[in-house]
């Protein structure tokens, strides 16, 4: 590929991925409604209470996704180490001030927002492992770089 063609913006859009995402969202909503409608009707007087909450969350997620699809994926590699360190710190913070439920602390509440730091860590790990794979390429076939390097990165998030 020539340098000129590499610098051109691609107008490619993956419709198969979009269809898969919409299918999974719809399937998840059906499963949520079928498993929670009885409890929601008894507890909240509305059998679709949890369905409505999930649809709201999907809407917020899709609205947040729109600006993110315009960011070139190579931009994320600059933030890989920062995201990794940030997610590690969030996982440590949840151990100290996290919201407890059923005997374990998994949630952080910041104002009206409540989230699980482990979800942030999933994204951070994907970005970090992609960056490590790009940086070390062929070296990852060897135990020292592939197993110890990547395994160490994973354990840094999993241990807290």
PDB file of C-alpha atoms in Angstrom:
ATOM      1  CA  UNK A   1       0.000   0.000   0.000  1.00  0.00           C
ATOM      2  CA  UNK A   2       1.400   3.383  -0.947  1.00  0.00           C
ATOM      3  CA  UNK A   3       1.838   6.176   1.569  1.00  0.00           C
ATOM      4  CA  UNK A   4      -0.763   8.321  -0.211  1.00  0.00           C
ATOM      5  CA  UNK A   5      -3.424   5.630   0.006  1.00  0.00           C
ATOM      6  CA  UNK A   6      -2.529   4.978   3.666  1.00  0.00           C
ATOM      7  CA  UNK A   7      -3.224   8.607   4.603  1.00  0.00           C
ATOM      8  CA  UNK A   8      -6.659   8.664   2.958  1.00  0.00           C
ATOM      9  CA  UNK A   9      -9.619   8.268   5.273  1.00  0.00           C
ATOM     10  CA  UNK A  10     -11.524   5.075   4.733  1.00  0.00           C
ATOM     11  CA  UNK A  11     -15.280   5.236   4.321  1.00  0.00           C
ATOM     12  CA  UNK A  12     -15.705   1.572   5.147  1.00  0.00           C
ATOM     13  CA  UNK A  13     -18.563   0.739   7.494  1.00  0.00           C
ATOM     14  CA  UNK A  14     -19.068  -2.769   8.823  1.00  0.00           C
ATOM     15  CA  UNK A  15     -22.805  -3.387   8.391  1.00  0.00           C
ATOM     16  CA  UNK A  16     -22.462  -7.016   9.448  1.00  0.00           C
ATOM     17  CA  UNK A  17     -21.129  -5.891  12.817  1.00  0.00           C
ATOM     18  CA  UNK A  18     -23.982  -3.386  13.172  1.00  0.00           C
ATOM     19  CA  UNK A  19     -26.560  -6.084  12.417  1.00  0.00           C
ATOM     20  CA  UNK A  20     -24.919  -8.405  14.938  1.00  0.00           C
ATOM     21  CA  UNK A  21     -24.949  -5.711  17.622  1.00  0.00           C
ATOM     22  CA  UNK A  22     -28.618  -4.893  17.019  1.00  0.00           C
ATOM     23  CA  UNK A  23     -29.498  -8.601  17.111  1.00  0.00           C
ATOM     24  CA  UNK A  24     -27.629  -9.123  20.387  1.00  0.00           C
ATOM     25  CA  UNK A  25     -29.257  -6.055  21.940  1.00  0.00           C
ATOM     26  CA  UNK A  26     -32.727  -7.262  20.960  1.00  0.00           C
ATOM     27  CA  UNK A  27     -32.003 -10.813  22.104  1.00  0.00           C
ATOM     28  CA  UNK A  28     -30.727  -9.504  25.432  1.00  0.00           C
ATOM     29  CA  UNK A  29     -33.858  -7.391  25.905  1.00  0.00           C
ATOM     30  CA  UNK A  30     -36.094 -10.400  25.246  1.00  0.00           C
ATOM     31  CA  UNK A  31     -34.118 -12.514  27.728  1.00  0.00           C
ATOM     32  CA  UNK A  32     -34.178  -9.727  30.327  1.00  0.00           C
ATOM     33  CA  UNK A  33     -37.937  -9.265  30.007  1.00  0.00           C
ATOM     34  CA  UNK A  34     -38.697 -12.972  30.134  1.00  0.00           C
ATOM     35  CA  UNK A  35     -36.578 -13.473  33.254  1.00  0.00           C
ATOM     36  CA  UNK A  36     -37.520 -10.334  35.178  1.00  0.00           C
ATOM     37  CA  UNK A  37     -41.126  -9.435  34.323  1.00  0.00           C
ATOM     38  CA  UNK A  38     -42.638 -11.404  37.232  1.00  0.00           C
ATOM     39  CA  UNK A  39     -40.321  -9.832  39.823  1.00  0.00           C
ATOM     40  CA  UNK A  40     -40.747  -6.356  38.309  1.00  0.00           C
ATOM     41  CA  UNK A  41     -44.554  -6.684  38.362  1.00  0.00           C
ATOM     42  CA  UNK A  42     -44.565  -7.733  42.012  1.00  0.00           C
ATOM     43  CA  UNK A  43     -41.932  -5.285  43.247  1.00  0.00           C
ATOM     44  CA  UNK A  44     -42.573  -2.190  41.080  1.00  0.00           C
ATOM     45  CA  UNK A  45     -46.080  -2.770  39.710  1.00  0.00           C
ATOM     46  CA  UNK A  46     -44.748  -2.677  36.145  1.00  0.00           C
ATOM     47  CA  UNK A  47     -43.702  -5.900  34.424  1.00  0.00           C
ATOM     48  CA  UNK A  48     -41.519  -3.922  32.001  1.00  0.00           C
ATOM     49  CA  UNK A  49     -39.663  -1.923  34.684  1.00  0.00           C
ATOM     50  CA  UNK A  50     -36.279  -3.603  34.146  1.00  0.00           C
ATOM     51  CA  UNK A  51     -36.824  -3.643  30.377  1.00  0.00           C
ATOM     52  CA  UNK A  52     -37.370   0.122  30.382  1.00  0.00           C
ATOM     53  CA  UNK A  53     -34.288   0.685  32.518  1.00  0.00           C
ATOM     54  CA  UNK A  54     -32.163  -1.443  30.191  1.00  0.00           C
ATOM     55  CA  UNK A  55     -33.542   0.304  27.092  1.00  0.00           C
ATOM     56  CA  UNK A  56     -32.605   3.640  28.679  1.00  0.00           C
ATOM     57  CA  UNK A  57     -29.088   2.373  29.330  1.00  0.00           C
ATOM     58  CA  UNK A  58     -28.809   1.074  25.757  1.00  0.00           C
ATOM     59  CA  UNK A  59     -29.893   4.477  24.459  1.00  0.00           C
ATOM     60  CA  UNK A  60     -27.259   6.264  26.542  1.00  0.00           C
ATOM     61  CA  UNK A  61     -24.622   3.757  25.403  1.00  0.00           C
ATOM     62  CA  UNK A  62     -25.518   4.199  21.743  1.00  0.00           C
ATOM     63  CA  UNK A  63     -25.426   7.991  22.060  1.00  0.00           C
ATOM     64  CA  UNK A  64     -21.990   7.787  23.643  1.00  0.00           C
ATOM     65  CA  UNK A  65     -20.871   5.364  20.944  1.00  0.00           C
ATOM     66  CA  UNK A  66     -21.635   7.736  18.051  1.00  0.00           C
ATOM     67  CA  UNK A  67     -18.735  10.165  18.605  1.00  0.00           C
ATOM     68  CA  UNK A  68     -16.378   7.284  19.440  1.00  0.00           C
ATOM     69  CA  UNK A  69     -16.817   5.591  16.050  1.00  0.00           C
ATOM     70  CA  UNK A  70     -15.199   8.584  14.396  1.00  0.00           C
ATOM     71  CA  UNK A  71     -11.966   8.226  16.386  1.00  0.00           C
ATOM     72  CA  UNK A  72      -9.230   6.410  14.500  1.00  0.00           C
ATOM     73  CA  UNK A  73      -8.420   3.189  16.307  1.00  0.00           C
ATOM     74  CA  UNK A  74      -4.699   4.026  16.278  1.00  0.00           C
ATOM     75  CA  UNK A  75      -5.362   6.968  18.609  1.00  0.00           C
ATOM     76  CA  UNK A  76      -6.239   4.564  21.430  1.00  0.00           C
ATOM     77  CA  UNK A  77      -2.728   3.112  21.538  1.00  0.00           C
ATOM     78  CA  UNK A  78      -1.418   6.423  22.912  1.00  0.00           C
ATOM     79  CA  UNK A  79      -3.675   6.004  25.942  1.00  0.00           C
ATOM     80  CA  UNK A  80      -3.085   2.265  26.495  1.00  0.00           C
ATOM     81  CA  UNK A  81      -0.685   2.558  29.425  1.00  0.00           C
ATOM     82  CA  UNK A  82      -2.616   5.434  31.008  1.00  0.00           C
ATOM     83  CA  UNK A  83      -5.878   3.457  30.706  1.00  0.00           C
ATOM     84  CA  UNK A  84      -4.180   0.411  32.216  1.00  0.00           C
ATOM     85  CA  UNK A  85      -2.821   2.363  35.192  1.00  0.00           C
ATOM     86  CA  UNK A  86      -6.148   4.152  35.662  1.00  0.00           C
ATOM     87  CA  UNK A  87      -8.132   0.922  35.618  1.00  0.00           C
ATOM     88  CA  UNK A  88      -5.661  -0.663  38.045  1.00  0.00           C
ATOM     89  CA  UNK A  89      -6.138   2.262  40.442  1.00  0.00           C
ATOM     90  CA  UNK A  90      -9.925   2.045  40.087  1.00  0.00           C
ATOM     91  CA  UNK A  91      -9.807  -1.679  40.901  1.00  0.00           C
ATOM     92  CA  UNK A  92      -7.788  -0.863  44.026  1.00  0.00           C
ATOM     93  CA  UNK A  93     -10.131   1.986  45.016  1.00  0.00           C
ATOM     94  CA  UNK A  94     -13.187  -0.269  44.792  1.00  0.00           C
ATOM     95  CA  UNK A  95     -11.604  -2.526  47.415  1.00  0.00           C
ATOM     96  CA  UNK A  96     -11.451   0.409  49.836  1.00  0.00           C
ATOM     97  CA  UNK A  97     -14.596   2.480  49.161  1.00  0.00           C
ATOM     98  CA  UNK A  98     -16.626   0.275  46.826  1.00  0.00           C
ATOM     99  CA  UNK A  99     -20.332  -0.394  47.249  1.00  0.00           C
ATOM    100  CA  UNK A 100     -20.887  -3.829  48.800  1.00  0.00           C
ATOM    101  CA  UNK A 101     -23.522  -6.219  47.540  1.00  0.00           C
ATOM    102  CA  UNK A 102     -23.920  -9.826  48.632  1.00  0.00           C
ATOM    103  CA  UNK A 103     -20.613  -9.800  50.506  1.00  0.00           C
ATOM    104  CA  UNK A 104     -18.322  -8.319  47.861  1.00  0.00           C
ATOM    105  CA  UNK A 105     -17.398  -4.833  46.707  1.00  0.00           C
ATOM    106  CA  UNK A 106     -17.703  -4.374  42.968  1.00  0.00           C
ATOM    107  CA  UNK A 107     -19.272  -0.974  42.356  1.00  0.00           C
ATOM    108  CA  UNK A 108     -18.065   2.618  42.597  1.00  0.00           C
ATOM    109  CA  UNK A 109     -20.506   5.480  42.943  1.00  0.00           C
ATOM    110  CA  UNK A 110     -19.413   8.904  41.724  1.00  0.00           C
ATOM    111  CA  UNK A 111     -22.342  11.281  42.090  1.00  0.00           C
ATOM    112  CA  UNK A 112     -25.300   9.870  40.184  1.00  0.00           C
ATOM    113  CA  UNK A 113     -23.093   7.451  38.225  1.00  0.00           C
ATOM    114  CA  UNK A 114     -22.496   3.939  39.485  1.00  0.00           C
ATOM    115  CA  UNK A 115     -20.139   1.619  37.589  1.00  0.00           C
ATOM    116  CA  UNK A 116     -17.932  -1.429  37.919  1.00  0.00           C
ATOM    117  CA  UNK A 117     -14.214  -0.695  37.535  1.00  0.00           C
ATOM    118  CA  UNK A 118     -13.801  -4.192  36.104  1.00  0.00           C
ATOM    119  CA  UNK A 119     -15.674  -3.000  32.993  1.00  0.00           C
ATOM    120  CA  UNK A 120     -13.149  -0.177  32.543  1.00  0.00           C
ATOM    121  CA  UNK A 121     -10.368  -2.727  33.069  1.00  0.00           C
ATOM    122  CA  UNK A 122     -11.716  -4.909  30.234  1.00  0.00           C
ATOM    123  CA  UNK A 123     -11.409  -2.035  27.771  1.00  0.00           C
ATOM    124  CA  UNK A 124      -7.990  -1.061  29.130  1.00  0.00           C
ATOM    125  CA  UNK A 125      -6.708  -4.632  28.764  1.00  0.00           C
ATOM    126  CA  UNK A 126      -7.892  -4.893  25.159  1.00  0.00           C
ATOM    127  CA  UNK A 127      -6.157  -1.636  24.250  1.00  0.00           C
ATOM    128  CA  UNK A 128      -2.990  -2.533  26.168  1.00  0.00           C
ATOM    129  CA  UNK A 129      -2.713  -6.043  24.708  1.00  0.00           C
ATOM    130  CA  UNK A 130      -3.244  -4.636  21.211  1.00  0.00           C
ATOM    131  CA  UNK A 131      -0.456  -2.122  21.794  1.00  0.00           C
ATOM    132  CA  UNK A 132       1.880  -4.790  23.212  1.00  0.00           C
ATOM    133  CA  UNK A 133       1.162  -7.059  20.277  1.00  0.00           C
ATOM    134  CA  UNK A 134       1.927  -4.260  17.841  1.00  0.00           C
ATOM    135  CA  UNK A 135       5.110  -3.229  19.670  1.00  0.00           C
ATOM    136  CA  UNK A 136       6.566  -6.686  20.246  1.00  0.00           C
ATOM    137  CA  UNK A 137       5.122  -8.542  17.234  1.00  0.00           C
ATOM    138  CA  UNK A 138       7.229 -11.618  16.585  1.00  0.00           C
ATOM    139  CA  UNK A 139       8.745 -11.578  20.081  1.00  0.00           C
ATOM    140  CA  UNK A 140       5.374 -12.599  21.530  1.00  0.00           C
ATOM    141  CA  UNK A 141       5.991 -16.128  20.235  1.00  0.00           C
ATOM    142  CA  UNK A 142       8.612 -16.534  22.948  1.00  0.00           C
ATOM    143  CA  UNK A 143       7.812 -17.374  26.570  1.00  0.00           C
ATOM    144  CA  UNK A 144       9.509 -14.292  27.990  1.00  0.00           C
ATOM    145  CA  UNK A 145       7.501 -11.795  25.940  1.00  0.00           C
ATOM    146  CA  UNK A 146       4.288 -13.666  25.205  1.00  0.00           C
ATOM    147  CA  UNK A 147       3.506 -15.542  28.399  1.00  0.00           C
ATOM    148  CA  UNK A 148       5.407 -13.550  31.032  1.00  0.00           C
ATOM    149  CA  UNK A 149       4.833 -10.131  29.448  1.00  0.00           C
ATOM    150  CA  UNK A 150       1.160 -10.523  28.587  1.00  0.00           C
ATOM    151  CA  UNK A 151       0.471 -12.672  31.648  1.00  0.00           C
ATOM    152  CA  UNK A 152       2.028 -10.048  33.896  1.00  0.00           C
ATOM    153  CA  UNK A 153      -0.132  -7.351  32.323  1.00  0.00           C
ATOM    154  CA  UNK A 154      -3.253  -9.451  32.867  1.00  0.00           C
ATOM    155  CA  UNK A 155      -2.362 -10.281  36.468  1.00  0.00           C
ATOM    156  CA  UNK A 156      -1.855  -6.603  37.217  1.00  0.00           C
ATOM    157  CA  UNK A 157      -5.575  -6.083  36.640  1.00  0.00           C
ATOM    158  CA  UNK A 158      -6.874  -9.434  37.863  1.00  0.00           C
ATOM    159  CA  UNK A 159      -5.144  -9.466  41.255  1.00  0.00           C
ATOM    160  CA  UNK A 160      -6.911  -6.377  42.733  1.00  0.00           C
TER     161      UNK A 160
END
